[in-house]
Short mmCIF file of C-alpha atoms in Angstrom, two decimals:
data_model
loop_
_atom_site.label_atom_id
_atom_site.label_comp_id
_atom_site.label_asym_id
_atom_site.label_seq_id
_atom_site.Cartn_x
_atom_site.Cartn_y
_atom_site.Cartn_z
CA UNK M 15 0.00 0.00 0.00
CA UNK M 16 1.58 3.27 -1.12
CA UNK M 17 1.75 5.98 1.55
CA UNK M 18 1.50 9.82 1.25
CA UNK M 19 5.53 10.18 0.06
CA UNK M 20 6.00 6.64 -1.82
CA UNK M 21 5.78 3.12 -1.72
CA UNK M 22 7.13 1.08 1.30
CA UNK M 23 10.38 0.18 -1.54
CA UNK M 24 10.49 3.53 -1.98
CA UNK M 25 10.33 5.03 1.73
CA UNK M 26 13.14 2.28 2.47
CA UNK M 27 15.61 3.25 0.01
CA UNK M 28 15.18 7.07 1.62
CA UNK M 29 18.01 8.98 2.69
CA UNK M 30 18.46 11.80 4.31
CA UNK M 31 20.11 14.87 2.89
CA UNK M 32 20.84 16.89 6.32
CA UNK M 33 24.37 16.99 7.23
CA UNK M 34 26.30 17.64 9.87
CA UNK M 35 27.34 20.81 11.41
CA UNK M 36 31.20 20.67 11.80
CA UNK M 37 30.23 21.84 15.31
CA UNK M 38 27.31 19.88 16.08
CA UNK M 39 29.14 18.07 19.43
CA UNK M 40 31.16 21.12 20.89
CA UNK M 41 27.92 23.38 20.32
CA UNK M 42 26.13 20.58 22.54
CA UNK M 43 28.63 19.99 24.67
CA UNK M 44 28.90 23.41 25.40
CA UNK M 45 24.98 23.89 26.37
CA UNK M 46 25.60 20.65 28.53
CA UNK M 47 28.32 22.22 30.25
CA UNK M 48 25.79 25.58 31.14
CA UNK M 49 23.15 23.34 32.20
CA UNK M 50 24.96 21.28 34.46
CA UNK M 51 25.79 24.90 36.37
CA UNK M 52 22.02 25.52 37.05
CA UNK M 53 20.46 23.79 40.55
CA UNK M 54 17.76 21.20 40.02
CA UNK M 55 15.99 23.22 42.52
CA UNK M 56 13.35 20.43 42.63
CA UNK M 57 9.98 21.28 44.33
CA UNK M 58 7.20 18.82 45.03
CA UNK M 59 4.00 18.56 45.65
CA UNK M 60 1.51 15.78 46.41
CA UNK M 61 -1.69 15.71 44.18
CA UNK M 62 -5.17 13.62 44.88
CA UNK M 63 -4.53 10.14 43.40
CA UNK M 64 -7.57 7.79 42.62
CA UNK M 65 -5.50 4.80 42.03
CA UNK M 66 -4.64 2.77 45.22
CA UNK M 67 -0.88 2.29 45.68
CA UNK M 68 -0.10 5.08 43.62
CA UNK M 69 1.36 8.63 44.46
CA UNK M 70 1.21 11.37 42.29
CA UNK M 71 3.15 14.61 42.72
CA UNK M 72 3.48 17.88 40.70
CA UNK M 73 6.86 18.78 40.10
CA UNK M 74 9.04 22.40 39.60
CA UNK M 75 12.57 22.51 38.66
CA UNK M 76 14.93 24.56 36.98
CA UNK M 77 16.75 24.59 34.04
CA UNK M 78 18.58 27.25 32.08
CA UNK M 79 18.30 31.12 32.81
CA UNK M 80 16.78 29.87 36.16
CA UNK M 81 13.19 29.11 34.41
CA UNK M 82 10.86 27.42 36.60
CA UNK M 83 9.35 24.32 34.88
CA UNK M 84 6.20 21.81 35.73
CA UNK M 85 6.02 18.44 35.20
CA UNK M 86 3.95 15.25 36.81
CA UNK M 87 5.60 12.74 38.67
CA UNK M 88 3.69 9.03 39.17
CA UNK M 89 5.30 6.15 41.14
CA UNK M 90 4.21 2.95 42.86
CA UNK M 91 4.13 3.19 46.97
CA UNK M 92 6.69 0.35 46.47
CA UNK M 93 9.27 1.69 43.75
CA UNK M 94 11.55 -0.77 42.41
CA UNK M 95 14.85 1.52 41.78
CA UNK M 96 16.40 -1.33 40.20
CA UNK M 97 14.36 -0.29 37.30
CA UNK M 98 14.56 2.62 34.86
CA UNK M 99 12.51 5.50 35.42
CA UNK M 100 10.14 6.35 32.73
CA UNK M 101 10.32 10.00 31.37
CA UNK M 102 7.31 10.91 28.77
CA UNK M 103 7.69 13.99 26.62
CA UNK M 104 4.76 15.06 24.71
CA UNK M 105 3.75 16.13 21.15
CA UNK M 106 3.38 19.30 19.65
CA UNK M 107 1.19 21.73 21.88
CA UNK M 108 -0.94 18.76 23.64
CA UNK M 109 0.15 18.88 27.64
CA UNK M 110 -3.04 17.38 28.11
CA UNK M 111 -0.60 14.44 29.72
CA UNK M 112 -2.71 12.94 32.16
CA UNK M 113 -1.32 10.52 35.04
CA UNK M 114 -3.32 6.98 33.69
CA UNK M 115 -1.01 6.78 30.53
CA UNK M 116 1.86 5.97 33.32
CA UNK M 117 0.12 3.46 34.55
CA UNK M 118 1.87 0.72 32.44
CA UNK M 119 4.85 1.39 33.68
CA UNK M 120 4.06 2.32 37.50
CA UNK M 121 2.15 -1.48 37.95
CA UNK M 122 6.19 -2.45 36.88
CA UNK M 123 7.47 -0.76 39.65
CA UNK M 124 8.49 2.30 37.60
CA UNK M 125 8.87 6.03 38.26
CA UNK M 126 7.20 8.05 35.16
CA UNK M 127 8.08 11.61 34.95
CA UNK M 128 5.39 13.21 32.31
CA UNK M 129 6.94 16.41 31.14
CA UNK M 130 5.40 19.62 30.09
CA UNK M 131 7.20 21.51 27.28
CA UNK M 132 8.30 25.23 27.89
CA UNK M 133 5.71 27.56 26.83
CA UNK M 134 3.34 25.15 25.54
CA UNK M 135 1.51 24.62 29.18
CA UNK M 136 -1.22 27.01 31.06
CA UNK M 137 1.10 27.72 33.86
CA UNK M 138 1.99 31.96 34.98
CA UNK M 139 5.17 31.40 36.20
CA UNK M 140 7.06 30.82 33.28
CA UNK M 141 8.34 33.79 31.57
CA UNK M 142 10.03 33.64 28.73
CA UNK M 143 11.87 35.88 26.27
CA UNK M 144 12.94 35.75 22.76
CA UNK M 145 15.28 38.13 20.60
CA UNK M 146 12.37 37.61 17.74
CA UNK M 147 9.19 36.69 17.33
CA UNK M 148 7.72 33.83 15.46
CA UNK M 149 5.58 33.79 12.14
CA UNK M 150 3.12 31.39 14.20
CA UNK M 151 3.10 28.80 16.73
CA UNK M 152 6.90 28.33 17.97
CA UNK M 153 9.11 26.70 15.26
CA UNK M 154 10.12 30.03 14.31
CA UNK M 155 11.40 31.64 17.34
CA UNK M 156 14.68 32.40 17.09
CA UNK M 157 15.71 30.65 14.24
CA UNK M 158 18.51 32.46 13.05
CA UNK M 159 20.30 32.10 16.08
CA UNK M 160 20.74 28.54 17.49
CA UNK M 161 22.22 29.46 20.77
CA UNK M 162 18.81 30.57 21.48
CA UNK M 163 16.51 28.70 19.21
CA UNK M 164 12.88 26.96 21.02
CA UNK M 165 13.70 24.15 20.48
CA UNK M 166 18.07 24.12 21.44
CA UNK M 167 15.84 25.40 24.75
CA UNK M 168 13.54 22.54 24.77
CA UNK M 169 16.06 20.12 23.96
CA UNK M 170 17.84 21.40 27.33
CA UNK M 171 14.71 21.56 29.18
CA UNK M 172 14.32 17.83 28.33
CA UNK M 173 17.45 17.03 29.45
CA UNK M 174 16.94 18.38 32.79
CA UNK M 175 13.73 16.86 33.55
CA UNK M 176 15.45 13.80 33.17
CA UNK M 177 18.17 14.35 35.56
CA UNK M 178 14.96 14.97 37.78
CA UNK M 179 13.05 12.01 37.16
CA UNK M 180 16.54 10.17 38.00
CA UNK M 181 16.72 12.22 41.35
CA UNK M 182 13.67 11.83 42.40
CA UNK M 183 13.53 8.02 41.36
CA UNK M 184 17.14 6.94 42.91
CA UNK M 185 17.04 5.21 39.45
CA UNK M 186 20.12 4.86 37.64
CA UNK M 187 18.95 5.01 34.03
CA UNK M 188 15.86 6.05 32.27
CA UNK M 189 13.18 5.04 29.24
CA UNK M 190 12.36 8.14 27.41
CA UNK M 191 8.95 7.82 25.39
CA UNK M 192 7.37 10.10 23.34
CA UNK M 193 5.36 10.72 19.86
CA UNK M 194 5.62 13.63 17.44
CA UNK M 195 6.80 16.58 18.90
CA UNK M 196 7.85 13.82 22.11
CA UNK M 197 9.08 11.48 19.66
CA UNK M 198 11.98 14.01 18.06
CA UNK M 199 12.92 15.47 21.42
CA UNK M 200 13.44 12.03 22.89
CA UNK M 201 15.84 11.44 19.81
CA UNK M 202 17.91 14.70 20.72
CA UNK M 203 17.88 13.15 25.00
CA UNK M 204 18.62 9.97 24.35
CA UNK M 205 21.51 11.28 21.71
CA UNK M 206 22.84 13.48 24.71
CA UNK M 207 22.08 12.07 27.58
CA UNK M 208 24.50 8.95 28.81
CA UNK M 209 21.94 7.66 31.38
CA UNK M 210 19.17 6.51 28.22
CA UNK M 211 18.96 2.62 28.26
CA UNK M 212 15.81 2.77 25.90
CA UNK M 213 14.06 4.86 23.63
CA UNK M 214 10.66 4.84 21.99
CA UNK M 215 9.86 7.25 19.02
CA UNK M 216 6.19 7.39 17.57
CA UNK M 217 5.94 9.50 14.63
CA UNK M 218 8.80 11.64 14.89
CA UNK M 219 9.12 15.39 14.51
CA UNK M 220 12.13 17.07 14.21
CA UNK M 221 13.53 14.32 11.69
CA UNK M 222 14.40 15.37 8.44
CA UNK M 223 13.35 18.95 8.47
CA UNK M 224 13.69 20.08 4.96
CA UNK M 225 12.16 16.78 3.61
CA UNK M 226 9.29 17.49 6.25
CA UNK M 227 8.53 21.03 5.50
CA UNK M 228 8.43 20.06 1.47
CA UNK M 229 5.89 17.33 1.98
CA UNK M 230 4.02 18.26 5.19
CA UNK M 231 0.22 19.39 4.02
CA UNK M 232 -0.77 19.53 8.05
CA UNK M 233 1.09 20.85 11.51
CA UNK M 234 3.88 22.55 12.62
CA UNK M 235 6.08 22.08 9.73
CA UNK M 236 3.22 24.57 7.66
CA UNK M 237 5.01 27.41 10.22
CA UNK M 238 8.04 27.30 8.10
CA UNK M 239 6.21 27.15 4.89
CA UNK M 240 4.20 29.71 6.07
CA UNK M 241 7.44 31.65 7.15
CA UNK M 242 8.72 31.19 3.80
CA UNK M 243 5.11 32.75 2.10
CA UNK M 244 4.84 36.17 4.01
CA UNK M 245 8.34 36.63 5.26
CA UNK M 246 10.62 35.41 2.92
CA UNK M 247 8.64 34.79 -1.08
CA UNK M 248 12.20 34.03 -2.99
CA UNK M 249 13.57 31.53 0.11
CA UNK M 250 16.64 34.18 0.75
CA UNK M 251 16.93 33.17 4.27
CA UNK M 252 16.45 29.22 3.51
CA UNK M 253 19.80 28.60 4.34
CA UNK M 254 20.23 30.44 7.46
CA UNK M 255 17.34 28.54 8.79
CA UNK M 256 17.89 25.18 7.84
CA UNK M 257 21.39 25.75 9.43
CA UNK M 258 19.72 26.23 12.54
CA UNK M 259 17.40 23.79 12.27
CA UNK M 260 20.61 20.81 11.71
CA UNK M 261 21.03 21.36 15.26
CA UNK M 262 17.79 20.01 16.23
CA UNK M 263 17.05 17.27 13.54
CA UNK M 264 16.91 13.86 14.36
CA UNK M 265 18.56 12.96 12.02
CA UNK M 266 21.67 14.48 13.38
CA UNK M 267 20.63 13.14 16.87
CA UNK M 268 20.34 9.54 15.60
CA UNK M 269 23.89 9.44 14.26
CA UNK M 270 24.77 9.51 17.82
CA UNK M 271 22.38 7.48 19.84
CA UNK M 272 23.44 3.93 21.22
CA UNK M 273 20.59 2.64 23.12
CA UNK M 274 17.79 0.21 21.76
CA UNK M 275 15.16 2.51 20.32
CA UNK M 276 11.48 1.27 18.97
CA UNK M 277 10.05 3.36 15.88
CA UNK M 278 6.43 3.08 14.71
CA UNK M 279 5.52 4.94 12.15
CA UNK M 280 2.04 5.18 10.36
CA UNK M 281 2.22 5.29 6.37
CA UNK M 282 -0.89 7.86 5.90
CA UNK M 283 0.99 10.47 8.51
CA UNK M 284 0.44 14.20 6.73
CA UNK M 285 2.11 15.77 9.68
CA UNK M 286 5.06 14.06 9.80
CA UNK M 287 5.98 12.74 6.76
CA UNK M 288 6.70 8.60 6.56
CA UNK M 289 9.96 9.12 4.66
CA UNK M 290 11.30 11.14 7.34
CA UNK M 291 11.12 8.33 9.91
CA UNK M 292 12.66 5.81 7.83
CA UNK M 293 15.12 8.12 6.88
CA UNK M 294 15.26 8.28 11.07
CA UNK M 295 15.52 4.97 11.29
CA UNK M 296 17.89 4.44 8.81
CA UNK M 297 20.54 6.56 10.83
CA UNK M 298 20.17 4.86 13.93
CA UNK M 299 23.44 2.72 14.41
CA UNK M 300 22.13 0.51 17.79
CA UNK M 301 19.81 -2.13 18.09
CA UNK M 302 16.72 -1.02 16.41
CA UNK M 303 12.87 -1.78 15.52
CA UNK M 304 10.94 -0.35 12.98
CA UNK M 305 6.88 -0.89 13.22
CA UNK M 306 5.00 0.34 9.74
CA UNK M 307 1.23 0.57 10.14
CA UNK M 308 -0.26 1.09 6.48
CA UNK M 309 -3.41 2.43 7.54
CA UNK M 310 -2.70 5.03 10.12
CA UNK M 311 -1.90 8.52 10.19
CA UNK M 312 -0.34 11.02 13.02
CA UNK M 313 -1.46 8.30 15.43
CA UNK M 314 -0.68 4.41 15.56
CA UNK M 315 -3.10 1.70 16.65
CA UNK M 316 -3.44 0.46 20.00
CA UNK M 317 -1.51 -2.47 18.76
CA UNK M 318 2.19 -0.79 19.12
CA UNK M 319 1.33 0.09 22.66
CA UNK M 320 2.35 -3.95 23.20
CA UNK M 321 4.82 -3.71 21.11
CA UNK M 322 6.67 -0.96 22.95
CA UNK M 323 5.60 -3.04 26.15
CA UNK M 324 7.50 -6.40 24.66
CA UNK M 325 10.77 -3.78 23.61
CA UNK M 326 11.02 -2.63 27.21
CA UNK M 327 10.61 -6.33 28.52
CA UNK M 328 13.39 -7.35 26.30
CA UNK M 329 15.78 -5.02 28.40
CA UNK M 330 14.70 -4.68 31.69
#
């Protein structure tokens, strides 16, 4: 069955034209090194829970230019720290992350941290400034700067609330999980962060930006497009952008990841191109599934849901 970019041949003979920055691991290592100065400053709170034997807690920390940030922590009353804890990163402007999808993981004896991206939740308390504003949404803001691109900032955010969920777990490494928006930011944690034993990737964003942007007929990649149209007719700012942008792809990201990761990716996706997660997958040099559903979209059956469940069992 042929999907929105090509046949299933065709999708698997992909490859992805992003390069690499010449300064892709010292610019990283560099933001690392900054966000390893700021204090977790880790403040918790306990929350109603109508599950027995579960608590659940909302969480503040820190991460750079002393921005408070809000996630949910769930965990058994009998934590197994043996285990890894569970860090869940959500898609594209839906923080609707609600503490029953952790539940998989929490009857295990698993920590989940579910993490709220910067600007994208209800919350007052988290200011934050930009040295431009954005054509719409927040793909565009600051992107001709990469020290202070979104998502170089949400990347770090990510990284921290890790580093949280392993505080506040005792665990000593962590499954990062996430779809879309989730699914492209676990790439860039589990390429930077050593403590990753697993990741799982639904639908990626963030992989293969220019192919994405080119083919992409719904969501966030339309804000570049749309960029382009009002901003910039004759593309004379393409390059600066997409130069930005290599510092966020996946694709970039999945040159350097090591752990196991799981991909599922649904043929019909308009948001996120198909092509773009095999070109994903193709990249990754670890142990590795791929799951293809041929009849879904931005959103895979119920059905991978076990199949990420029989991945983790395989390693924990």
């Amino acid at each position: 069955m042929p999907g929105v970019d090509g046949s299933v041949r065709e999708l698997e003979a992909y490859q992805s034209h992003v390069t690499l920055p010449d300064d892709f691991d010292s610019f990283w290592e560099s933001k690392l090194e900054a966000l390893r100065d700021v204090p977790l400053s880790i403040e918790r709170m306990r929350l109603d829970s109508y599950v027995r034997n579960v608590m659940v807690e909302q969480i503040k920390y820190q991460s750079l230019e002393g921005i408070l940030h809000h996630a949910t922590y769930i965990s058994p009353n009998v934590l197994d720290e043996s285990l890894p804890v569970v860090v869940m990163y959500h898609g594209y402007d839906w923080n609707t992350h609600e503490p029953h999808i952790a539940m998989k993981y929490v009857v295990q004896g698993m920590g989940v941290l579910l993490v709220e991206t910067r600007d994208q939740g209800m919350v007052a308390d988290q200011m934050i400034s930009y040295p431009m504003g954005g054509a719409s949404g927040w793909m565009t803001k600051g992107i001709f700067n990469k020290e202070c691109y979104y998502y170089t900032n949400v990347i770090l955010d990510s990284l921290r609330a890790l580093d949280v969920a392993l505080e506040l777990s005792g665990s000593r490494s962590a499954i990062v999980e996430g779809g879309s928006q989730g699914g492209g930011i676990g790439l860039g944690v589990s390429a930077l962060h050593p403590k990753v034993k697993l990741a799982l990737i639904d639908i990626p964003f963030l992989c293969d930006i220019p192919r994405g942007v080119e083919l992409a007929v719904r969501g966030p990649y339309l804000e570049i497009s749309h960029y382009f149209k009002v901003h910039d007719p004759l593309h004379q700012q393409e390059k600066a952008i997409y130069d930005t942008l290599r510092y966020i792809d996946g694709i970039n990201f999945a040159r350097r990841i090591t752990c196991p990761v799981i991909v599922g990716v649904g043929l019909l996706d308009e948001v996120c191109p198909p092509s773009t997660a095999y070109a994903l997958y193709r990249e990754l040099g670890g142990e590795k599934e791929l799951w293809v559903y041929p009849e879904y979209a931005h959103g895979l059956s119920s059905w991978h849901e076990e199949e990420k469940l029989k991945f983790v069992s395989n390693y924990i």
